[in-house]
Coordinates of C-alpha atoms and ligand atoms in Angstrom, one line a residue:
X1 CA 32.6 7.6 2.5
X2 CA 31.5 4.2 1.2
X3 CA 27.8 2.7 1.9
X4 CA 27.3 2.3 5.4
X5 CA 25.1 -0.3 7.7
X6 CA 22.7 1.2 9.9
X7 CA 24.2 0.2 13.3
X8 CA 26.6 3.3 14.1
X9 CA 23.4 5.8 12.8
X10 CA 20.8 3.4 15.1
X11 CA 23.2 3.9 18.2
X12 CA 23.7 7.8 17.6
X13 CA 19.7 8.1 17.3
X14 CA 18.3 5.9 19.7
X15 CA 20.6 8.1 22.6
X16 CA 20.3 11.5 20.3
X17 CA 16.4 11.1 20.4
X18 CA 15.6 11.4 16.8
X19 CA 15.2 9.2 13.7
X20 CA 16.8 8.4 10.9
X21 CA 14.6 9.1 7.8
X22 CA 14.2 6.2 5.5
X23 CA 12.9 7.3 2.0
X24 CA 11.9 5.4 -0.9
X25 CA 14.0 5.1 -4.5
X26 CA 13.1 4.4 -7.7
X27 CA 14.5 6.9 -10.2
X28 CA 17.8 9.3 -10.6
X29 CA 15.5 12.4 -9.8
X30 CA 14.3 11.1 -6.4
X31 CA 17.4 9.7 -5.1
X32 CA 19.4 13.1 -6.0
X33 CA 16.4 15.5 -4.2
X34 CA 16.7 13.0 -0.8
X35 CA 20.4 13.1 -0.8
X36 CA 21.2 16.8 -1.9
X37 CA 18.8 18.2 1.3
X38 CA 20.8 15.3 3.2
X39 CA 23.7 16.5 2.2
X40 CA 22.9 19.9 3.2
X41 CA 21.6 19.6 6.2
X42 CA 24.3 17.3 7.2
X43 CA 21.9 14.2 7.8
X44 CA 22.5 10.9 7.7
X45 CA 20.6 9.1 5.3
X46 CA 18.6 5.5 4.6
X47 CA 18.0 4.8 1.0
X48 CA 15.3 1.9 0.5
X49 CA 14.4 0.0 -2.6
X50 CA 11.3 -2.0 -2.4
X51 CA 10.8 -5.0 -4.7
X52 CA 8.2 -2.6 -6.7
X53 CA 11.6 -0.3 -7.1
X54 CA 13.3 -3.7 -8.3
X55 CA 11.0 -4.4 -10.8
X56 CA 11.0 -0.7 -12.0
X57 CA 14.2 0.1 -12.3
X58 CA 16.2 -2.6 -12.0
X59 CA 19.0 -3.5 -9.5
X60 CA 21.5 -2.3 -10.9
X61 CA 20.9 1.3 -12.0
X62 CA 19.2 1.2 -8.6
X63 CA 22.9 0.3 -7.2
X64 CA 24.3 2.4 -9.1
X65 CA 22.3 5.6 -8.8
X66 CA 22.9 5.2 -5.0
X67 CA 26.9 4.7 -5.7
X68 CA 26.3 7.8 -7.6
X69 CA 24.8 9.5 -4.8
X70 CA 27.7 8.2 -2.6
X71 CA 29.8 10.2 -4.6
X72 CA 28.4 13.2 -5.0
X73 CA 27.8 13.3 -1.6
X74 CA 31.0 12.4 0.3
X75 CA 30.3 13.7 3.7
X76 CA 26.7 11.7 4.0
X77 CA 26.3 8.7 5.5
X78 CA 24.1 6.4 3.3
X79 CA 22.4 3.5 3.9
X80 CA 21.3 1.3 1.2
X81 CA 18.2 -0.8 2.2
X82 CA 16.1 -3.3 0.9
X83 CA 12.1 -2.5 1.7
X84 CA 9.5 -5.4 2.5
X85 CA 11.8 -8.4 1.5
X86 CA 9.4 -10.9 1.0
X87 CA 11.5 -14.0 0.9
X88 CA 14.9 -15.3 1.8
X89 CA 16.0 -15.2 -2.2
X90 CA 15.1 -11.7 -2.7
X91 CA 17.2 -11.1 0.2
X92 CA 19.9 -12.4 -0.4
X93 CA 20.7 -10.8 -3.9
X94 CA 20.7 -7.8 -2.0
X95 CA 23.0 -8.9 -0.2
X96 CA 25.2 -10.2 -2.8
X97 CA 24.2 -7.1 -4.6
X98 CA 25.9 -4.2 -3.0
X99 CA 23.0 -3.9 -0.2
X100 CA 24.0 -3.1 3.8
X101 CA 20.8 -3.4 4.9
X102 CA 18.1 -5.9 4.6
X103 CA 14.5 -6.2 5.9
X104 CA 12.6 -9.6 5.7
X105 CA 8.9 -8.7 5.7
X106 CA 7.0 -12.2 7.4
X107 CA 4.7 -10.5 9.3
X108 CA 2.0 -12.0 7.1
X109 CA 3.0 -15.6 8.3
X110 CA 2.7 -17.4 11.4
X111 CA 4.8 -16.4 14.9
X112 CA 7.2 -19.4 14.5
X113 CA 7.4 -19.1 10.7
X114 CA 8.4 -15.7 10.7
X115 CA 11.2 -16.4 13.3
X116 CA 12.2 -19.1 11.0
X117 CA 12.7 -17.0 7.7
X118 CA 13.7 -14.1 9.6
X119 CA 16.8 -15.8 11.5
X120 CA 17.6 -17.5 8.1
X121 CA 18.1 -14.1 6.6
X122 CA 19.9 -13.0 9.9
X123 CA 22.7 -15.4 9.6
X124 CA 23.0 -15.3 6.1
X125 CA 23.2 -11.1 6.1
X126 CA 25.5 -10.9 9.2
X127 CA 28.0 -13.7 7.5
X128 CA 28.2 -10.9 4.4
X129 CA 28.4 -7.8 7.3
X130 CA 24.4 -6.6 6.4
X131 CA 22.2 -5.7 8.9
X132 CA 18.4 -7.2 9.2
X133 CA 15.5 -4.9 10.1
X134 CA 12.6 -7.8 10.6
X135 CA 8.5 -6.9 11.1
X136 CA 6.0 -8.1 14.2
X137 CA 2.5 -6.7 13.7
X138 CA 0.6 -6.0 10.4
X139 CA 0.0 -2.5 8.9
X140 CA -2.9 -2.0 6.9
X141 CA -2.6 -0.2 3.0
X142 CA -0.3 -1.2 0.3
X143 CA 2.8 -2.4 -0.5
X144 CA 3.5 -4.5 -3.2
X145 CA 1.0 -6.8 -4.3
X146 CA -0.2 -7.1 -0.6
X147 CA -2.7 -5.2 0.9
X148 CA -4.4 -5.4 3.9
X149 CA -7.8 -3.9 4.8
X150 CA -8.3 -1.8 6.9
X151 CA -9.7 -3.2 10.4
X152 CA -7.5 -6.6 9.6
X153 CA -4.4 -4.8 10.4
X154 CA -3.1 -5.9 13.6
X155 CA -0.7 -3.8 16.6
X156 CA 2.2 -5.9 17.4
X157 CA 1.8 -7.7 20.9
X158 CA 4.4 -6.1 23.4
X159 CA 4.6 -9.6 25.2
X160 CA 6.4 -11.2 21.8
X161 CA 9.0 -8.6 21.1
X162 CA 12.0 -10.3 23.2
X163 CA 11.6 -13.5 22.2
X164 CA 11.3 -12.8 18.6
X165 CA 14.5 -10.5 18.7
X166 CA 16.3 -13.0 21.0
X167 CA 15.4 -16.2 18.9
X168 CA 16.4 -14.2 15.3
X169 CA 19.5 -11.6 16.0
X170 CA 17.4 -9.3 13.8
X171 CA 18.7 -5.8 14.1
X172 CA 15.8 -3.6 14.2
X173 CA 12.4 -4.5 14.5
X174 CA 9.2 -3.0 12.7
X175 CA 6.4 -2.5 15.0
X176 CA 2.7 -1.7 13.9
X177 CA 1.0 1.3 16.1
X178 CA -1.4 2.6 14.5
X179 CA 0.2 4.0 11.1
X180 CA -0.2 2.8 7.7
X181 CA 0.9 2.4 4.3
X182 CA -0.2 4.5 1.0
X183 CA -1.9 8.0 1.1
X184 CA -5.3 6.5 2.3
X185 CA -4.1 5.3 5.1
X186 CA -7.7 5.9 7.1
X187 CA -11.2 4.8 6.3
X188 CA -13.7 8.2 7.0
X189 CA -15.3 5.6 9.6
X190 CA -11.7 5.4 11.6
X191 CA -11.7 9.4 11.8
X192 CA -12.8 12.8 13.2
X193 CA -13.3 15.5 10.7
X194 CA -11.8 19.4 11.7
X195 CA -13.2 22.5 10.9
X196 CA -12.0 22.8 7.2
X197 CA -13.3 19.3 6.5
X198 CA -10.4 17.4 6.7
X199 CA -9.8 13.8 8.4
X200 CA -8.3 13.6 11.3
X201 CA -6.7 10.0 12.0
X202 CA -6.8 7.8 15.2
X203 CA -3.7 8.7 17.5
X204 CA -1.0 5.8 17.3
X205 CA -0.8 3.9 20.6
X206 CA 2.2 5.2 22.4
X207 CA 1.1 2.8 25.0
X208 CA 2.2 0.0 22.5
X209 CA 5.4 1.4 21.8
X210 CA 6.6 2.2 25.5
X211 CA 5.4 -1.6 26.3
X212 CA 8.0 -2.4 23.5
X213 CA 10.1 0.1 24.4
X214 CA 10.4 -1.1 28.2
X215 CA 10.9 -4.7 27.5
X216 CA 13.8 -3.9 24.9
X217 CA 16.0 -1.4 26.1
X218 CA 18.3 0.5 23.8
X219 CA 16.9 -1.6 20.7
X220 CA 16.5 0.2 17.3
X221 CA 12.6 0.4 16.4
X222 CA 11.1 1.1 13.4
X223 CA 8.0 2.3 12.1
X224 CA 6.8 2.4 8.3
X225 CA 3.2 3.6 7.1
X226 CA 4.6 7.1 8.2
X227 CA 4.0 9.1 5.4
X228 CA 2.0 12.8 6.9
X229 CA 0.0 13.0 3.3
X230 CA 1.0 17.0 3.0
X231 CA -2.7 18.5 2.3
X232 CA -0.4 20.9 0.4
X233 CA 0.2 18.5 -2.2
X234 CA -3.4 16.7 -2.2
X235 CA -4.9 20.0 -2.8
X236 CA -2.3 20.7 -5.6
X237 CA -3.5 16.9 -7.1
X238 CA -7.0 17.7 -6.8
X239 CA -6.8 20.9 -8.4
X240 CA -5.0 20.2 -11.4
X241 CA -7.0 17.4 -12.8
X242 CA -6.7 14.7 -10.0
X243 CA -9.2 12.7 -7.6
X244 CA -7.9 11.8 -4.7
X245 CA -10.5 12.6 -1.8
X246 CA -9.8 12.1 1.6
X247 CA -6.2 11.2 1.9
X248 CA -4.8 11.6 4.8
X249 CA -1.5 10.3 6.3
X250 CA 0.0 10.4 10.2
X251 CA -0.1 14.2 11.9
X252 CA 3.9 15.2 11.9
X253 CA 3.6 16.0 15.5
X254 CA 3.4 12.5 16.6
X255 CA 6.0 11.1 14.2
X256 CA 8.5 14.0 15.9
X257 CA 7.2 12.6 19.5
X258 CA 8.0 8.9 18.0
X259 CA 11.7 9.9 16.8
X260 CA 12.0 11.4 20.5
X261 CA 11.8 7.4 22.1
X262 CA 13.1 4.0 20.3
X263 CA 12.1 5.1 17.3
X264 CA 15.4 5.1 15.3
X265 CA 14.3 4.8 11.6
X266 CA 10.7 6.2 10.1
X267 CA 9.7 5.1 6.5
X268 CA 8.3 8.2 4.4
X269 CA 6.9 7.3 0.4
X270 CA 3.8 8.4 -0.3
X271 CA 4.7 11.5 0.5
X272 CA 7.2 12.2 -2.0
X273 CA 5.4 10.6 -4.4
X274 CA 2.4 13.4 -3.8
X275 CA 5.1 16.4 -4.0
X276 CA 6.2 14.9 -7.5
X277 CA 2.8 14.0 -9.0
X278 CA 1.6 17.5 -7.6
X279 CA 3.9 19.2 -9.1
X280 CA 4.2 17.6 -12.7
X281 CA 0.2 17.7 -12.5
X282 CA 0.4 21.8 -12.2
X283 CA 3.2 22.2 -14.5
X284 CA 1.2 20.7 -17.2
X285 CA -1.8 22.5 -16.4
X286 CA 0.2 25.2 -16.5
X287 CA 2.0 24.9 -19.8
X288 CA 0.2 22.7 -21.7
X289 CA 2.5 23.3 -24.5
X290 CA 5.7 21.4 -23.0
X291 CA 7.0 18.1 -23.6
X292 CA 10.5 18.3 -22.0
X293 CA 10.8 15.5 -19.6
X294 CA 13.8 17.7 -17.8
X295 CA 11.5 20.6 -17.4
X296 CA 8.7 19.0 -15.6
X297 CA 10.9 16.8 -13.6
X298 CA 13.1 19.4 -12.7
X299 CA 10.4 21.2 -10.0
X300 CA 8.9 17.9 -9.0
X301 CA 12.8 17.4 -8.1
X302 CA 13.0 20.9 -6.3
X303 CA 10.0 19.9 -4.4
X304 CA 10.9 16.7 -3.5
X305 CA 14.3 18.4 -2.0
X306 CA 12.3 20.6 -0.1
X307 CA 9.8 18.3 1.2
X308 CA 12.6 15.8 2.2
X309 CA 14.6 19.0 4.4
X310 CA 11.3 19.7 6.0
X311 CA 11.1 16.2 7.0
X312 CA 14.8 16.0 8.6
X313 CA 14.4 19.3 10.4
X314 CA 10.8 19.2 11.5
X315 CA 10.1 15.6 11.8
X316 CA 12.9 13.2 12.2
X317 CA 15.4 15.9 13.7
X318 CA 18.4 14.5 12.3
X319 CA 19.8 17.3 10.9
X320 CA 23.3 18.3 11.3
X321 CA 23.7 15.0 13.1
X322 CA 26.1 13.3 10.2
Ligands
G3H1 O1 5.8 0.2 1.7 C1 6.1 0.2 0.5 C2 6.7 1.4 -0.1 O2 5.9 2.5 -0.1 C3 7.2 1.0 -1.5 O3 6.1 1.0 -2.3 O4 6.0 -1.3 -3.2 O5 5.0 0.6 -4.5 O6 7.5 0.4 -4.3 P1 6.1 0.1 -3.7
13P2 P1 4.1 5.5 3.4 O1 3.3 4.9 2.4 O2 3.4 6.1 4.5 O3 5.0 6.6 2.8 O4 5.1 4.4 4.0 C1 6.3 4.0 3.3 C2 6.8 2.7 3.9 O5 6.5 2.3 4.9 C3 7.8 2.1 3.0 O6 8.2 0.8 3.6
ZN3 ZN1 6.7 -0.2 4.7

């Protein structure tokens, strides 16, 4: 089947109680891993370039590599999604550019301003049959060139949801509860520590979701920041030559109780990029004698597969729902 919007998928998930995973592109290896374990597991799919991606790879062998997915994949439905819009223009070559799915990122700016540039995009993207997934609330982390500290993040305020989706038509909205972008996604200070040392994060506020949840009925929710930080993999980093100390993403357990209410799409990175640096970490520690591109990308792409059919069974429970 060709590219899809998200709007059918939204529907099925937001009544089917689970969510729709939304993984990050940016080279032929991880966009084949993510759509071979969606494939298998029959799950429908959201494919999301960020402008980072952009830049990286460029739009086109982005485009394509997704087409190429398409393909391969015949039976999947795929969404292809731009991640963190910052502005109207950036949007809108996605949209001219083979896109079906567009978010504008203002959460940075002002109530009315974001309204403004959001319901720009909005009637642009629904003239060209794309769909707009728009942000209320700041995360804290990294994306892009922005980052926010952490304790300047803000939760989105329940009381502006329904005039923010009323005044832009945006499709879904992006809500901030507690999760965060980037695999240090918790300052020591914001956690706990359990037995074997490691942090334990704030809960995210359900409470702010149900609000949310209550005051717009049957409308598609999103949450990003949602990477788990697999231990698995930071121990793997750590041991073969890396540093990073305390990372620590969102427990999977609440992400699965998220994908049970409104919560329709759930934006996982960071993790995949810790399966893929973990494992091209080991295999060089390992064989320190190789130079073939293909043999050390070939298990981070194994892994990645894996990691991703975890994620669609255990997490977002969308398997076998395409
Ligand atoms: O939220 C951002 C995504 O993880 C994409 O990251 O901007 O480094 O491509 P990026
Ligand atoms: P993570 O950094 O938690 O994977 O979040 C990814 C994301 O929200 C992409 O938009
Ligand atoms: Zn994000």
């Amino acid at each position: 089947m060709p590219l899809v919007t998200s709007k059918e998928m939204f529907a099925k998930a937001y009544n089917g109680g689970y969510a729709i995973g939304a993984f990050n592109v940016n080279n032929m290896e991880i966009v084949q891993a993510i759509t071979e374990a969606c494939s298998e597991e029959h799950a429908p799919v959201i494919l999301q370039v960020s402008k980072g991606a952009r830049a990286y790879a460029n739009h086109t062998y982005l485009v394509k590599l997704v087409e190429a997915a398409v393909i391969n994949c015949p039976d999947t439905p795929i969404v292809l999604h731009l991640d963190h819009g910052p502005d109207f223009e950036t949007c809108k070559a996605c949209i001219d550019g083979g896109f079906t799915s567009v978010m504008i990122d203002a959460s940075s700016k002002p109530f009315e301003e974001n309204i403004e540039i959001t319901r720009k995009v909005v009637e642009y993207a629904h003239e060209h049959g794309v769909v707009v997934e728009a942000e209320l609330g700041t995360l804290a982390g990294i994306e892009d060139e922005v980052k926010v500290a952490h304790g300047a993040e803000s939760y989105t305020r329940p009381e502006e949801v329904e005039e923010f989706v009323s005044r832009t038509g945006c499709d879904s909205l992006a809500i901030a509860i507690g999760t965060s972008h980037g695999a240090y996604k918790f300052t020591a200070a914001q956690c706990t520590r359990n037995e074997e040392g490691i942090l334990v994060p704030p809960p995210l506020r359900f409470d702010v979701l149900k609000e949310v949840e209550k005051r717009l009925p049957g409308f598609p929710i999103v949450l990003h920041g949602s990477s788990s930080v697999p231990q698995e993999y930071v121990k793997m980093i750590n041991e073969h030559g890396g540093a990073m100390p305390d990372a620590v993403g969102i427990p999977e357990s609440q992400l699965r109780e998220a994908a049970r209410s409104s919560v329709c799409k759930i934006n996982i990175d960071s993790d995949l990029r810790l399966a893929m640096t973990g494992t091209i970490r080991k295999f060089f520690c390992e064989h320190p004698d190789k130079f073939d591109p293909r043999e050390y990308l070939k298990p981070a792409r194994a892994n990645i597969k894996e990691l991703v059919r975890h994620k669609l069974i255990d997490v977002l429970g969308c398997n076998g729902k395409a």
